[in-house]
CSV table of C-alpha atoms in Angstrom, one decimal:
chain,number,residue,atom,x,y,z
G,1,UNK,CA,-28.0,10.0,28.0
G,2,UNK,CA,-24.5,11.3,27.7
G,3,UNK,CA,-21.8,8.9,26.3
G,4,UNK,CA,-19.1,8.1,28.8
G,5,UNK,CA,-15.6,9.1,27.8
G,6,UNK,CA,-13.2,6.3,28.2
G,7,UNK,CA,-9.8,7.6,29.3
G,8,UNK,CA,-6.8,5.7,27.8
G,9,UNK,CA,-4.7,3.7,30.2
G,10,UNK,CA,-1.1,4.8,29.6
G,11,UNK,CA,1.9,2.7,30.7
G,12,UNK,CA,3.9,3.7,33.7
G,13,UNK,CA,7.4,4.9,33.1
G,14,UNK,CA,9.7,2.0,32.6
G,15,UNK,CA,13.5,1.4,32.4
G,16,UNK,CA,14.6,1.5,28.8
G,17,UNK,CA,16.2,-1.7,27.4
G,18,UNK,CA,20.0,-1.6,27.9
G,19,UNK,CA,23.1,-3.6,28.8
G,20,UNK,CA,25.8,-1.2,29.9
G,21,UNK,CA,28.1,-4.2,30.9
G,22,UNK,CA,28.0,-5.5,27.3
G,23,UNK,CA,28.9,-2.0,26.0
G,24,UNK,CA,31.9,-1.9,28.4
G,25,UNK,CA,33.1,-5.4,27.6
G,26,UNK,CA,32.9,-4.7,23.8
G,27,UNK,CA,34.7,-1.4,24.0
G,28,UNK,CA,37.5,-3.0,26.1
G,29,UNK,CA,37.9,-5.8,23.6
G,30,UNK,CA,38.1,-3.3,20.7
G,31,UNK,CA,40.9,-1.4,22.5
G,32,UNK,CA,42.8,-4.7,23.3
G,33,UNK,CA,42.5,-6.0,19.8
G,34,UNK,CA,42.2,-3.3,17.1
G,35,UNK,CA,41.4,-6.0,14.5
G,36,UNK,CA,38.2,-6.5,16.4
G,37,UNK,CA,37.6,-2.7,16.3
G,38,UNK,CA,38.1,-2.7,12.5
G,39,UNK,CA,35.5,-5.4,12.2
G,40,UNK,CA,32.9,-3.8,14.5
G,41,UNK,CA,33.1,-0.1,13.9
G,42,UNK,CA,30.9,-0.2,10.8
G,43,UNK,CA,28.2,-2.3,12.5
G,44,UNK,CA,27.3,0.4,15.1
G,45,UNK,CA,27.0,4.1,15.6
G,46,UNK,CA,27.7,6.1,18.8
G,47,UNK,CA,24.0,6.7,19.3
G,48,UNK,CA,23.4,3.0,19.6
G,49,UNK,CA,25.1,3.1,23.1
G,50,UNK,CA,22.9,3.6,26.1
G,51,UNK,CA,25.7,5.1,28.2
G,52,UNK,CA,26.7,8.5,26.5
G,53,UNK,CA,30.3,8.1,27.6
G,54,UNK,CA,30.5,4.7,25.9
G,55,UNK,CA,29.1,6.3,22.7
G,56,UNK,CA,31.8,8.9,22.8
G,57,UNK,CA,34.5,6.3,23.4
G,58,UNK,CA,33.2,4.3,20.4
G,59,UNK,CA,33.3,7.4,18.3
G,60,UNK,CA,36.9,8.1,19.4
G,61,UNK,CA,38.0,4.5,18.5
G,62,UNK,CA,36.3,4.9,15.1
G,63,UNK,CA,38.0,8.2,14.5
G,64,UNK,CA,41.4,6.8,15.5
G,65,UNK,CA,41.1,3.7,13.3
G,66,UNK,CA,39.8,5.8,10.4
G,67,UNK,CA,43.1,7.8,10.7
G,68,UNK,CA,45.1,4.5,10.8
G,69,UNK,CA,46.1,5.1,14.4
G,70,UNK,CA,46.2,2.7,17.3
G,71,UNK,CA,43.1,2.9,19.5
G,72,UNK,CA,44.2,2.1,23.1
G,73,UNK,CA,43.6,3.6,26.5
G,74,UNK,CA,46.9,5.5,26.2
G,75,UNK,CA,46.2,7.0,22.7
G,76,UNK,CA,42.6,7.8,23.5
G,77,UNK,CA,43.3,9.4,26.9
G,78,UNK,CA,44.0,13.0,25.6
G,79,UNK,CA,40.5,13.0,24.0
G,80,UNK,CA,38.8,12.5,27.4
G,81,UNK,CA,40.9,14.7,29.7
G,82,UNK,CA,38.1,17.4,29.8
G,83,UNK,CA,35.1,15.0,29.4
G,84,UNK,CA,32.7,15.7,32.2
G,85,UNK,CA,30.9,12.4,31.9
G,86,UNK,CA,34.2,10.6,32.0
G,87,UNK,CA,35.1,12.5,35.2
G,88,UNK,CA,32.0,11.1,36.9
G,89,UNK,CA,33.2,7.5,36.1
G,90,UNK,CA,36.6,8.2,37.6
G,91,UNK,CA,38.4,10.1,34.8
G,92,UNK,CA,40.4,8.9,31.8
G,93,UNK,CA,41.6,6.0,33.9
G,94,UNK,CA,38.2,4.4,33.1
G,95,UNK,CA,39.6,3.6,29.6
G,96,UNK,CA,42.1,1.3,31.2
G,97,UNK,CA,39.5,-0.3,33.5
G,98,UNK,CA,37.5,-1.3,30.3
G,99,UNK,CA,40.5,-3.4,29.1
G,100,UNK,CA,41.2,-4.8,32.6
G,101,UNK,CA,39.5,-8.2,32.3
G,102,UNK,CA,39.6,-8.9,28.6
G,103,UNK,CA,36.3,-10.8,29.0
G,104,UNK,CA,34.8,-9.2,25.9
G,105,UNK,CA,37.4,-10.7,23.5
G,106,UNK,CA,35.4,-13.9,23.1
G,107,UNK,CA,31.9,-12.5,22.7
G,108,UNK,CA,32.6,-9.1,21.2
G,109,UNK,CA,30.6,-9.7,18.0
G,110,UNK,CA,27.6,-11.1,20.0
G,111,UNK,CA,27.8,-8.0,22.3
G,112,UNK,CA,27.8,-5.8,19.2
G,113,UNK,CA,24.6,-7.4,18.0
G,114,UNK,CA,23.0,-7.2,21.4
G,115,UNK,CA,23.9,-3.5,21.7
G,116,UNK,CA,22.3,-2.8,18.3
G,117,UNK,CA,19.2,-4.8,19.1
G,118,UNK,CA,18.7,-3.0,22.4
G,119,UNK,CA,19.2,0.3,20.6
G,120,UNK,CA,16.4,-0.6,18.1
G,121,UNK,CA,14.1,-1.5,21.0
G,122,UNK,CA,14.8,1.9,22.7
G,123,UNK,CA,14.0,3.6,19.3
G,124,UNK,CA,10.7,1.6,19.1
G,125,UNK,CA,9.8,2.8,22.6
G,126,UNK,CA,10.5,6.4,21.5
G,127,UNK,CA,8.4,6.0,18.3
G,128,UNK,CA,5.6,4.4,20.4
G,129,UNK,CA,5.6,7.3,22.9
G,130,UNK,CA,5.6,9.8,20.1
G,131,UNK,CA,2.7,8.1,18.4
G,132,UNK,CA,0.8,8.2,21.7
G,133,UNK,CA,1.6,11.8,22.3
G,134,UNK,CA,0.4,12.8,18.8
G,135,UNK,CA,-2.7,10.7,19.1
G,136,UNK,CA,-3.6,12.5,22.4
G,137,UNK,CA,-2.8,16.0,21.1
G,138,UNK,CA,-6.0,17.5,19.5
G,139,UNK,CA,-4.7,21.1,19.6
G,140,UNK,CA,-4.0,20.9,15.9
G,141,UNK,CA,-6.0,19.5,13.0
G,142,UNK,CA,-6.8,15.9,13.7
G,143,UNK,CA,-5.5,13.7,10.8
G,144,UNK,CA,-5.3,10.1,11.9
G,145,UNK,CA,-4.2,8.9,8.4
G,146,UNK,CA,-1.3,11.3,8.4
G,147,UNK,CA,-0.3,10.1,11.8
G,148,UNK,CA,-0.3,6.5,10.7
G,149,UNK,CA,1.9,7.4,7.7
G,150,UNK,CA,4.3,9.2,9.9
G,151,UNK,CA,4.5,6.2,12.3
G,152,UNK,CA,5.1,3.8,9.3
G,153,UNK,CA,7.8,6.1,8.1
G,154,UNK,CA,9.5,6.2,11.5
G,155,UNK,CA,9.2,2.4,11.8
G,156,UNK,CA,10.7,1.9,8.4
G,157,UNK,CA,13.7,4.1,9.4
G,158,UNK,CA,14.2,1.9,12.4
G,159,UNK,CA,14.0,-1.3,10.3
G,160,UNK,CA,16.4,0.2,7.6
G,161,UNK,CA,18.9,1.4,10.2
G,162,UNK,CA,22.0,-0.8,10.5
G,163,UNK,CA,21.4,-2.7,7.3
G,164,UNK,CA,24.8,-1.8,5.9
G,165,UNK,CA,26.5,-5.1,6.7
G,166,UNK,CA,23.7,-7.1,5.0
G,167,UNK,CA,24.0,-4.9,1.9
G,168,UNK,CA,27.7,-5.5,1.4
G,169,UNK,CA,28.2,-8.2,-1.2
G,170,UNK,CA,31.3,-10.2,-2.0
G,171,UNK,CA,32.6,-10.0,-5.6
G,172,UNK,CA,31.4,-13.6,-6.0
G,173,UNK,CA,27.8,-12.6,-5.1
G,174,UNK,CA,28.0,-9.5,-7.4
G,175,UNK,CA,29.2,-11.6,-10.3
G,176,UNK,CA,26.4,-14.2,-9.7
G,177,UNK,CA,23.8,-11.4,-10.0
G,178,UNK,CA,25.5,-10.1,-13.1
G,179,UNK,CA,25.5,-13.6,-14.7
G,180,UNK,CA,21.8,-14.0,-13.8
G,181,UNK,CA,21.0,-10.7,-15.5
G,182,UNK,CA,22.9,-11.8,-18.6
G,183,UNK,CA,21.1,-15.1,-18.6
G,184,UNK,CA,17.7,-13.3,-18.3
G,185,UNK,CA,18.6,-11.2,-21.3
G,186,UNK,CA,19.6,-14.3,-23.3
G,187,UNK,CA,16.4,-16.2,-22.4
G,188,UNK,CA,14.3,-13.2,-23.5
G,189,UNK,CA,15.7,-13.4,-27.0
G,190,UNK,CA,18.3,-10.6,-26.5
G,191,UNK,CA,18.2,-6.9,-25.9
G,192,UNK,CA,16.3,-7.2,-22.6
G,193,UNK,CA,17.9,-7.6,-19.2
G,194,UNK,CA,15.4,-5.5,-17.3
G,195,UNK,CA,11.6,-5.0,-17.3
G,196,UNK,CA,10.2,-4.7,-20.8
G,197,UNK,CA,8.8,-1.4,-22.2
G,198,UNK,CA,6.8,-3.3,-24.7
G,199,UNK,CA,8.6,-1.4,-27.5
G,200,UNK,CA,11.3,-3.5,-29.1
G,201,UNK,CA,13.2,-0.5,-30.4
G,202,UNK,CA,13.3,1.1,-27.0
G,203,UNK,CA,14.3,-2.2,-25.3
G,204,UNK,CA,17.1,-2.5,-27.8
G,205,UNK,CA,18.4,0.9,-26.9
G,206,UNK,CA,18.1,0.6,-23.1
G,207,UNK,CA,18.1,-3.1,-22.5
G,208,UNK,CA,14.7,-2.7,-20.7
G,209,UNK,CA,14.1,-0.9,-17.4
G,210,UNK,CA,16.7,-2.0,-14.8
G,211,UNK,CA,16.2,-2.5,-11.1
G,212,UNK,CA,17.2,0.4,-8.8
G,213,UNK,CA,17.3,2.8,-11.8
G,214,UNK,CA,15.6,6.2,-11.6
G,215,UNK,CA,14.3,7.1,-15.1
G,216,UNK,CA,13.1,10.6,-16.0
G,217,UNK,CA,10.6,10.9,-18.9
G,218,UNK,CA,10.2,14.6,-19.7
G,219,UNK,CA,8.5,16.6,-22.3
G,220,UNK,CA,6.6,19.8,-23.0
G,221,UNK,CA,2.7,19.7,-22.6
G,222,UNK,CA,1.1,18.0,-25.6
G,223,UNK,CA,4.1,15.8,-26.4
G,224,UNK,CA,2.4,12.6,-25.0
G,225,UNK,CA,4.7,11.8,-22.0
G,226,UNK,CA,1.7,10.6,-19.9
G,227,UNK,CA,0.5,8.5,-22.9
G,228,UNK,CA,3.9,6.9,-23.3
G,229,UNK,CA,4.2,6.2,-19.6
G,230,UNK,CA,0.8,4.6,-19.5
G,231,UNK,CA,1.6,2.5,-22.6
G,232,UNK,CA,4.8,1.3,-20.9
G,233,UNK,CA,3.1,0.5,-17.6
G,234,UNK,CA,0.4,-1.4,-19.4
G,235,UNK,CA,2.9,-3.3,-21.6
G,236,UNK,CA,4.9,-4.4,-18.5
G,237,UNK,CA,1.8,-5.4,-16.5
G,238,UNK,CA,0.3,-7.3,-19.5
G,239,UNK,CA,3.6,-9.2,-20.1
G,240,UNK,CA,3.6,-10.2,-16.4
G,241,UNK,CA,0.1,-11.5,-16.7
G,242,UNK,CA,0.9,-13.4,-19.8
G,243,UNK,CA,4.1,-14.9,-18.3
G,244,UNK,CA,2.3,-16.1,-15.2
G,245,UNK,CA,-0.4,-17.7,-17.4
G,246,UNK,CA,2.4,-19.5,-19.3
G,247,UNK,CA,3.9,-20.8,-16.0
G,248,UNK,CA,7.1,-18.7,-16.2
G,249,UNK,CA,8.6,-18.2,-12.7
G,250,UNK,CA,8.2,-14.6,-11.4
G,251,UNK,CA,12.0,-14.1,-11.2
G,252,UNK,CA,12.4,-15.0,-14.9
G,253,UNK,CA,9.5,-12.8,-16.2
G,254,UNK,CA,10.5,-9.6,-18.0
G,255,UNK,CA,7.1,-8.2,-17.2
G,256,UNK,CA,6.2,-6.6,-13.9
G,257,UNK,CA,3.4,-5.7,-11.5
G,258,UNK,CA,3.1,-1.9,-11.8
G,259,UNK,CA,2.3,0.8,-9.2
G,260,UNK,CA,1.2,4.0,-11.0
G,261,UNK,CA,1.0,7.1,-8.8
G,262,UNK,CA,-1.1,9.6,-10.8
G,263,UNK,CA,-1.0,13.0,-9.1
G,264,UNK,CA,-2.6,14.8,-12.1
G,265,UNK,CA,-5.2,12.4,-13.6
G,266,UNK,CA,-7.8,10.3,-11.8
G,267,UNK,CA,-7.7,6.5,-11.9
G,268,UNK,CA,-10.8,6.4,-14.2
G,269,UNK,CA,-9.1,8.8,-16.7
G,270,UNK,CA,-6.0,6.6,-16.8
G,271,UNK,CA,-8.2,3.5,-17.2
G,272,UNK,CA,-10.1,5.2,-20.0
G,273,UNK,CA,-6.8,5.8,-21.9
G,274,UNK,CA,-5.8,2.1,-21.5
G,275,UNK,CA,-9.2,0.8,-22.6
G,276,UNK,CA,-9.2,3.3,-25.6
G,277,UNK,CA,-5.8,2.0,-26.7
G,278,UNK,CA,-6.8,-1.7,-26.4
G,279,UNK,CA,-10.2,-1.4,-27.9
G,280,UNK,CA,-8.9,1.0,-30.6
G,281,UNK,CA,-11.6,3.5,-29.9
G,282,UNK,CA,-11.0,7.3,-29.7
G,283,UNK,CA,-10.6,8.3,-26.0
G,284,UNK,CA,-12.5,11.6,-26.9
G,285,UNK,CA,-15.4,9.6,-28.3
G,286,UNK,CA,-15.4,7.4,-25.2
G,287,UNK,CA,-15.6,10.5,-22.9
G,288,UNK,CA,-18.4,12.0,-24.9
G,289,UNK,CA,-20.3,8.8,-25.4
G,290,UNK,CA,-20.1,9.0,-29.2
G,291,UNK,CA,-19.6,5.3,-29.8
G,292,UNK,CA,-21.7,2.7,-31.5
G,293,UNK,CA,-23.1,-0.4,-29.9
G,294,UNK,CA,-20.5,-2.5,-31.7
G,295,UNK,CA,-17.7,-0.2,-30.3
G,296,UNK,CA,-19.3,-0.5,-26.8
G,297,UNK,CA,-19.1,-4.3,-27.1
G,298,UNK,CA,-15.4,-4.0,-28.1
G,299,UNK,CA,-14.9,-1.8,-25.0
G,300,UNK,CA,-16.6,-4.3,-22.7
G,301,UNK,CA,-14.6,-7.2,-24.2
G,302,UNK,CA,-11.3,-5.2,-23.6
G,303,UNK,CA,-12.4,-4.5,-20.0
G,304,UNK,CA,-13.1,-8.1,-19.4
G,305,UNK,CA,-9.7,-9.2,-20.7
G,306,UNK,CA,-7.9,-6.7,-18.5
G,307,UNK,CA,-9.8,-7.1,-15.2
G,308,UNK,CA,-6.9,-9.0,-13.7
G,309,UNK,CA,-4.2,-6.7,-15.1
G,310,UNK,CA,-1.6,-6.2,-12.2
G,311,UNK,CA,-1.6,-2.4,-12.6
G,312,UNK,CA,-2.4,-0.5,-9.4
G,313,UNK,CA,-3.3,3.2,-9.5
G,314,UNK,CA,-3.0,5.6,-6.6
G,315,UNK,CA,-4.5,8.9,-7.7
G,316,UNK,CA,-4.1,10.7,-4.4
G,317,UNK,CA,-3.2,14.4,-5.1
G,318,UNK,CA,-0.5,16.3,-3.3
G,319,UNK,CA,1.6,13.4,-2.0
G,320,UNK,CA,4.8,14.1,-0.1
G,321,UNK,CA,7.9,12.2,-1.0
G,322,UNK,CA,7.8,10.4,2.4
G,323,UNK,CA,4.1,9.5,1.9
G,324,UNK,CA,5.0,8.1,-1.5
G,325,UNK,CA,7.6,5.9,0.2
G,326,UNK,CA,5.1,4.8,2.8
G,327,UNK,CA,2.4,3.9,0.3
G,328,UNK,CA,4.9,2.0,-1.9
G,329,UNK,CA,6.2,-0.1,1.0
G,330,UNK,CA,2.6,-0.9,2.0
G,331,UNK,CA,1.8,-1.9,-1.6
G,332,UNK,CA,4.9,-4.1,-1.7
G,333,UNK,CA,3.9,-5.9,1.5
G,334,UNK,CA,0.4,-6.5,0.1
G,335,UNK,CA,1.7,-8.0,-3.1
G,336,UNK,CA,4.6,-10.1,-1.6
G,337,UNK,CA,7.3,-7.8,-2.8
G,338,UNK,CA,6.3,-8.4,-6.5
G,339,UNK,CA,5.8,-4.8,-7.6
G,340,UNK,CA,8.5,-4.5,-10.3
G,341,UNK,CA,7.9,-1.0,-11.7
G,342,UNK,CA,6.8,2.3,-10.2
G,343,UNK,CA,5.6,5.2,-12.4
G,344,UNK,CA,5.0,8.8,-11.0
G,345,UNK,CA,3.0,11.3,-13.0
G,346,UNK,CA,4.5,13.8,-12.4
G,347,UNK,CA,7.6,14.8,-10.3
G,348,UNK,CA,6.8,18.5,-9.9
G,349,UNK,CA,3.4,17.6,-8.2
G,350,UNK,CA,5.1,15.8,-5.4
G,351,UNK,CA,6.0,17.9,-2.3
G,352,UNK,CA,9.1,17.7,-0.1
G,353,UNK,CA,9.4,18.2,3.6
G,354,UNK,CA,8.3,21.4,5.3
G,355,UNK,CA,12.0,22.3,5.9
G,356,UNK,CA,12.9,21.8,2.2
G,357,UNK,CA,9.8,23.8,1.1
G,358,UNK,CA,11.0,26.7,3.2
G,359,UNK,CA,14.4,26.6,1.5
G,360,UNK,CA,12.9,27.2,-1.9
G,361,UNK,CA,11.4,25.2,-4.8
G,362,UNK,CA,14.8,24.2,-6.2
G,363,UNK,CA,15.9,22.7,-2.9
G,364,UNK,CA,12.5,21.0,-2.6
G,365,UNK,CA,12.8,19.4,-6.1
G,366,UNK,CA,16.4,18.3,-5.2
G,367,UNK,CA,15.0,16.5,-2.1
G,368,UNK,CA,12.2,14.9,-4.2
G,369,UNK,CA,14.7,13.6,-6.9
G,370,UNK,CA,17.0,12.2,-4.3
G,371,UNK,CA,14.0,10.6,-2.6
G,372,UNK,CA,12.9,8.9,-5.8
G,373,UNK,CA,16.4,7.6,-6.4
G,374,UNK,CA,16.4,6.3,-2.8
G,375,UNK,CA,13.0,4.6,-3.4
G,376,UNK,CA,14.4,2.9,-6.5
G,377,UNK,CA,17.4,1.5,-4.6
G,378,UNK,CA,15.5,0.6,-1.4
G,379,UNK,CA,12.8,-1.3,-3.3
G,380,UNK,CA,15.2,-2.5,-6.0
G,381,UNK,CA,12.7,-1.6,-8.7
G,382,UNK,CA,12.9,0.7,-11.7
G,383,UNK,CA,11.2,4.1,-11.0
G,384,UNK,CA,9.9,6.2,-13.9
G,385,UNK,CA,9.1,9.8,-13.0
G,386,UNK,CA,7.6,12.1,-15.5
G,387,UNK,CA,8.9,15.7,-15.5
G,388,UNK,CA,8.0,19.0,-16.9
G,389,UNK,CA,10.4,21.0,-19.1
G,390,UNK,CA,11.0,24.7,-18.9
G,391,UNK,CA,9.5,27.1,-21.5
G,392,UNK,CA,13.1,27.8,-22.8
G,393,UNK,CA,12.3,25.0,-25.4
G,394,UNK,CA,9.7,27.2,-27.0
G,395,UNK,CA,12.1,30.1,-27.6
G,396,UNK,CA,14.4,28.0,-29.8
G,397,UNK,CA,14.1,27.4,-33.5
G,398,UNK,CA,14.9,23.7,-32.9
G,399,UNK,CA,12.3,22.6,-30.3
G,400,UNK,CA,14.0,19.3,-29.4
G,401,UNK,CA,14.6,19.2,-25.6
G,402,UNK,CA,18.0,19.2,-24.0
G,403,UNK,CA,19.2,18.2,-20.5
G,404,UNK,CA,19.4,21.9,-19.5
G,405,UNK,CA,15.6,22.2,-20.1
G,406,UNK,CA,14.8,20.0,-17.1
G,407,UNK,CA,12.8,22.3,-14.9
G,408,UNK,CA,13.8,23.8,-11.6
G,409,UNK,CA,16.8,21.7,-10.7
G,410,UNK,CA,20.0,20.2,-12.1
G,411,UNK,CA,19.7,17.6,-9.4
G,412,UNK,CA,17.1,15.8,-11.5
G,413,UNK,CA,19.7,15.2,-14.2
G,414,UNK,CA,22.3,14.3,-11.5
G,415,UNK,CA,20.1,11.7,-9.7
G,416,UNK,CA,18.6,10.1,-12.8
G,417,UNK,CA,20.2,7.0,-14.3
G,418,UNK,CA,18.3,7.6,-17.6
G,419,UNK,CA,16.8,10.8,-18.9
G,420,UNK,CA,14.4,10.5,-21.9
G,421,UNK,CA,12.6,13.2,-23.8
G,422,UNK,CA,9.4,12.8,-25.9
G,423,UNK,CA,9.4,15.1,-28.9
G,424,UNK,CA,6.7,15.3,-31.7
G,425,UNK,CA,7.6,17.6,-34.5
G,426,UNK,CA,4.0,17.4,-35.9
G,427,UNK,CA,2.7,19.2,-32.8
G,428,UNK,CA,4.8,22.3,-33.7
G,429,UNK,CA,4.3,22.0,-37.5
G,430,UNK,CA,0.5,21.8,-37.0
G,431,UNK,CA,0.6,25.0,-34.9
G,432,UNK,CA,2.3,26.9,-37.9
G,433,UNK,CA,-0.5,26.2,-40.4
G,434,UNK,CA,-0.7,29.2,-42.7
G,435,UNK,CA,-4.0,30.6,-44.0
G,436,UNK,CA,-6.1,28.0,-45.9
G,437,UNK,CA,-6.3,29.2,-49.5
G,438,UNK,CA,-9.7,30.0,-51.0
G,439,UNK,CA,-10.7,31.0,-54.5
G,440,UNK,CA,-9.2,34.4,-55.4
G,441,UNK,CA,-6.1,34.1,-53.3
G,442,UNK,CA,-2.7,34.7,-55.0
G,443,UNK,CA,-0.3,31.9,-55.9
G,444,UNK,CA,1.9,32.6,-52.8
G,445,UNK,CA,-1.0,31.6,-50.4
G,446,UNK,CA,-1.5,28.3,-52.3
G,447,UNK,CA,2.2,27.7,-52.4
G,448,UNK,CA,2.7,28.3,-48.6
G,449,UNK,CA,-0.1,26.0,-47.7
G,450,UNK,CA,1.0,23.3,-50.1
G,451,UNK,CA,4.5,23.5,-48.5
G,452,UNK,CA,3.0,23.2,-45.0
G,453,UNK,CA,0.9,20.2,-46.1
G,454,UNK,CA,4.0,18.5,-47.4
G,455,UNK,CA,5.9,19.2,-44.2
G,456,UNK,CA,2.9,17.9,-42.1
G,457,UNK,CA,2.7,14.7,-44.2
G,458,UNK,CA,6.3,14.1,-43.6
G,459,UNK,CA,6.1,14.3,-39.8
G,460,UNK,CA,2.5,13.4,-39.0
G,461,UNK,CA,2.1,10.5,-36.4
G,462,UNK,CA,5.9,10.3,-35.7
G,463,UNK,CA,7.5,10.8,-32.3
G,464,UNK,CA,11.1,10.8,-31.2
G,465,UNK,CA,12.1,9.3,-27.9
G,466,UNK,CA,15.4,11.1,-27.2
G,467,UNK,CA,17.7,9.3,-24.7
G,468,UNK,CA,19.8,12.2,-23.5
G,469,UNK,CA,21.5,10.4,-20.6
G,470,UNK,CA,22.0,6.7,-19.9
G,471,UNK,CA,24.5,5.3,-17.3
G,472,UNK,CA,24.4,1.8,-18.8
G,473,UNK,CA,24.7,2.6,-22.4
G,474,UNK,CA,24.8,5.0,-25.3
G,475,UNK,CA,22.5,8.0,-25.8
G,476,UNK,CA,20.6,8.5,-29.0
G,477,UNK,CA,17.0,8.5,-30.2
G,478,UNK,CA,14.3,6.1,-31.2
G,479,UNK,CA,11.6,6.9,-33.8
G,480,UNK,CA,8.1,5.8,-32.7
G,481,UNK,CA,4.6,5.9,-34.2
G,482,UNK,CA,2.0,7.9,-32.3
G,483,UNK,CA,-1.7,7.6,-32.8
G,484,UNK,CA,-3.2,10.6,-30.9
G,485,UNK,CA,-6.9,9.5,-31.2
G,486,UNK,CA,-6.1,6.4,-29.1
G,487,UNK,CA,-3.0,7.8,-27.3
G,488,UNK,CA,-0.9,4.9,-28.4
G,489,UNK,CA,2.8,4.7,-29.1
G,490,UNK,CA,4.0,1.8,-31.2
G,491,UNK,CA,6.9,0.6,-33.3
G,492,UNK,CA,7.7,2.6,-36.5
G,493,UNK,CA,8.9,0.7,-39.5
G,494,UNK,CA,10.9,2.6,-42.1
G,495,UNK,CA,11.3,6.2,-42.9
């Protein structure tokens, strides 16, 4: 028996939400009292008006006030002499009609809010219709999840639009936030006004990871940038878990719930690294099963301790920058806006919009770096994005990275608040090992290898975290200890 196909019932065309009379009254009030105009022009945009002519009148008032000119029917008249829409309303004399009653002077601010609210409703209708049209169109590849993400992105734009007024803070509000940040640093014992990295020497250099900052952690392959990012993410999440257990209010914790977007490694590979670090068992031995029963028990105990760790891993490959925004907003909603750190591994594996992709890879990377900075500001969380470095590093005698080595775009350096490089000299020294001496070799062979062994002993297990850019403080470097077998960075004491 054939299955009946249920046709969707679509709504009949309806009149879009609007109030042309409110638009007219508000515009009249703005031209009567330009102080009102100065107050209202930043609350609205021309496209918020239902009547196109009203939108153009608003734009003209905004332009005149921006140029410190009076905005009245007389001064605006020349701008509308040739306006076809204005001719349909009776010509430029319509401007004087708007100011005729002065009824809008009392309720202008309320009218502005209503105009904005109705514009949002019209946008929602447009988004809804677009969603229906895409859902009914099966001419292209059907991808419901992508359509849901596009709808979420459009809805977020509607919600974010017009938020300028709410984001403006008085100096008193700004100073209150600054004092709270200083108090947080004081309560944490000093050196820490942001989210902890778990490494005291790094915290001392940066003051922790600050809200709305975009941090770039870069390095050549093999330097351990993913290991360091994983260590920092774990340390922040573990501190949050400990602070909550100790009854510390969430707003006073220097830990954070962490969202880790891993575009290169799977979730289980990242979990293996963290368990290896905590159980002090070689990650290679874990992968190959070369562990004793006692080590397995250590591993199981570490897993039990960390089962409530607030570290959330998204290992979806090939994310676009807009999909990343959508997933992050969804995660924030699910966790009551308590995600306090975002890590992306790594930046070059994100993709931009189709338009940016067509303009070339450099332009696409520029869009991605701007998108990550926007994410940090919109969510008010620190965002750490890992980045590749160009091969130019390998051509130099001194392999320490420089800002110019950031791959594919100078916009990464421009958009970032902090740029850090991971550098391990032992990686390069190990690659230069000369021939191992055997019986019968001349003294030069023994001498060369002895010199290499001395150099290797000097640098083995040491890493430099080079802070090449920092908006909030000084640049410089921090020496860390690195244990490659368990992919763990820790404090280094003494030289």
